[in-house]
Tab-separated table of C-alpha atoms in Angstrom:
chain	number	residue	atom	x	y	z
G	1	MET	CA	0.000	0.000	0.000
G	2	LEU	CA	1.383	3.381	-1.036
G	3	ARG	CA	1.042	6.027	1.679
G	4	ARG	CA	0.949	9.721	0.835
G	5	PRO	CA	2.439	12.710	2.681
G	6	VAL	CA	0.319	14.262	5.412
G	7	THR	CA	-0.684	17.937	5.207
G	8	VAL	CA	-0.489	19.945	8.434
G	9	LEU	CA	-1.976	23.443	8.790
G	10	VAL	CA	-1.282	25.659	11.830
G	11	LEU	CA	-3.828	28.364	12.661
G	12	HIS	CA	-3.566	31.128	15.252
G	13	ASN	CA	-6.669	32.102	17.176
G	14	ALA	CA	-7.808	35.602	16.166
G	15	ASP	CA	-9.127	36.336	19.676
G	16	ASP	CA	-6.552	37.845	22.039
G	17	GLN	CA	-8.354	36.214	24.998
G	18	ALA	CA	-7.957	32.671	23.631
G	19	LEU	CA	-4.845	32.105	25.723
G	20	ILE	CA	-7.125	32.416	28.757
G	21	THR	CA	-10.422	31.064	27.407
G	22	GLY	CA	-9.065	28.434	25.030
G	23	TYR	CA	-10.651	27.682	21.694
G	24	ARG	CA	-14.334	28.708	21.672
G	25	ARG	CA	-15.173	28.625	17.951
G	26	GLN	CA	-13.337	31.902	17.298
G	27	PRO	CA	-12.033	32.513	13.772
G	28	VAL	CA	-8.476	31.344	13.227
G	29	ILE	CA	-5.685	32.611	10.975
G	30	PRO	CA	-3.708	30.118	8.832
G	31	VAL	CA	-0.010	30.811	9.471
G	32	LEU	CA	1.946	27.668	8.515
G	33	ARG	CA	1.368	24.741	6.180
G	34	PHE	CA	3.740	21.848	5.664
G	35	GLN	CA	3.822	18.246	4.507
G	36	GLU	CA	5.243	15.362	6.472
G	37	PRO	CA	6.403	12.130	4.854
G	38	PRO	CA	4.022	9.208	5.481
G	39	ALA	CA	6.312	7.431	7.928
G	40	ALA	CA	7.504	10.554	9.801
G	41	ARG	CA	4.835	10.506	12.527
G	42	THR	CA	2.430	7.788	13.535
G	43	ASN	CA	-0.757	9.709	14.377
G	44	ASP	CA	-2.488	13.108	14.404
G	45	ILE	CA	-1.409	13.987	17.942
G	46	ASP	CA	2.245	13.286	17.093
G	47	LEU	CA	1.894	15.646	14.125
G	48	ALA	CA	0.195	18.323	16.251
G	49	GLU	CA	3.044	18.037	18.774
G	50	HIS	CA	5.560	18.319	15.938
G	51	ALA	CA	3.816	21.494	14.706
G	52	PHE	CA	3.901	22.830	18.285
G	53	ALA	CA	7.662	22.243	18.448
G	54	LEU	CA	8.212	23.861	15.032
G	55	CYS	CA	6.277	26.958	16.088
G	56	ASN	CA	7.876	27.251	19.526
G	57	ILE	CA	11.456	25.959	19.548
G	58	GLY	CA	12.105	25.027	15.918
G	59	ASP	CA	14.212	28.121	15.143
G	60	ASP	CA	16.282	28.081	18.372
G	61	PRO	CA	19.844	26.891	17.596
G	62	GLU	CA	20.215	25.700	21.216
G	63	HIS	CA	17.879	22.824	20.255
G	64	GLY	CA	19.887	21.697	17.232
G	65	ALA	CA	19.967	22.849	13.636
G	66	PRO	CA	17.046	25.221	12.985
G	67	ASP	CA	14.281	23.811	10.797
G	68	PRO	CA	13.909	26.028	7.681
G	69	ARG	CA	10.113	25.931	8.068
G	70	ALA	CA	10.389	27.287	11.611
G	71	THR	CA	12.927	29.913	10.556
G	72	ASP	CA	10.599	31.140	7.796
G	73	TYR	CA	7.646	31.076	10.215
G	74	ARG	CA	9.499	33.378	12.625
G	75	ARG	CA	10.892	35.567	9.844
G	76	ARG	CA	7.291	36.277	8.791
G	77	GLY	CA	6.637	37.689	12.286
G	78	ASN	CA	4.603	34.852	13.772
G	79	ARG	CA	4.294	34.247	17.509
G	80	SER	CA	4.501	30.896	19.257
G	81	LEU	CA	1.663	28.386	18.928
G	82	SER	CA	-0.381	28.679	22.130
G	83	ILE	CA	-3.497	27.562	23.991
G	84	GLY	CA	-6.563	28.243	21.827
G	85	ASP	CA	-4.682	27.849	18.535
G	86	VAL	CA	-5.556	25.050	16.119
G	87	VAL	CA	-3.642	22.431	14.118
G	88	ILE	CA	-5.374	20.667	11.227
G	89	VAL	CA	-3.952	17.288	10.176
G	90	ASP	CA	-5.290	16.115	6.807
G	91	GLY	CA	-8.601	17.883	7.481
G	92	ARG	CA	-8.984	16.839	11.137
G	93	ALA	CA	-8.806	19.826	13.528
G	94	TYR	CA	-7.310	19.900	17.038
G	95	ALA	CA	-7.316	22.808	19.499
G	96	CYS	CA	-4.261	23.337	21.688
G	97	GLN	CA	-5.219	22.857	25.354
G	98	PRO	CA	-3.269	23.602	28.550
G	99	ARG	CA	-2.335	19.914	28.340
G	100	GLY	CA	-2.681	18.137	25.042
G	101	TRP	CA	-5.094	18.495	22.142
G	102	LEU	CA	-8.885	18.450	21.758
G	103	ARG	CA	-10.512	17.267	18.523
G	104	ILE	CA	-12.861	20.010	17.252
G	105	PRO	CA	-14.970	20.693	14.157
G	106	LYS	CA	-13.084	22.525	11.412
G	107	PRO	CA	-12.977	26.193	12.432
G	108	ALA	CA	-13.861	29.285	10.410
G	109	GLN	CA	-10.765	30.921	8.944
G	110	THR	CA	-9.883	34.558	8.414
G	111	LEU	CA	-6.955	36.094	6.545
G	112	VAL	CA	-6.829	39.201	8.748
G	113	ARG	CA	-3.299	40.040	9.844
G	114	ARG	CA	-2.857	40.568	13.590
G	115	HIS	CA	0.200	41.331	15.679
G	116	GLY	CA	2.138	38.053	15.749
G	117	SER	CA	-0.036	36.323	13.148
G	118	THR	CA	0.851	36.705	9.479
G	119	PRO	CA	-1.673	34.829	7.312
G	120	LEU	CA	-0.530	32.472	4.592
G	121	ASP	CA	-1.365	33.291	1.009
G	122	LEU	CA	-3.843	30.477	0.403
G	123	GLY	CA	-4.452	31.461	-3.227
């Protein structure tokens, strides 16, 4: 059986209070999209955790060679992935919780730029 790469989309919550309230169906801003090889991670939560690492420590040379995706993410002015943000793995959405991830319905997206959230060009 031939397995295909997995698409991961990181979205920042557009509500400044989401860090306190968590995800509550607020619009989210797409800020990073990448593909992972089929064998790279075993499940959606592993991929969400990988996205979390890319968006938080992936460009810090103290943690090894910086990942070019993380370096570009930071260069575009994006903040760290936080509570209330969302990661979509091949169409399945997960909200970042204080501990772990919660499966949620696909959220509404906005392309509005906010401080620390530079939207992707999805065109």
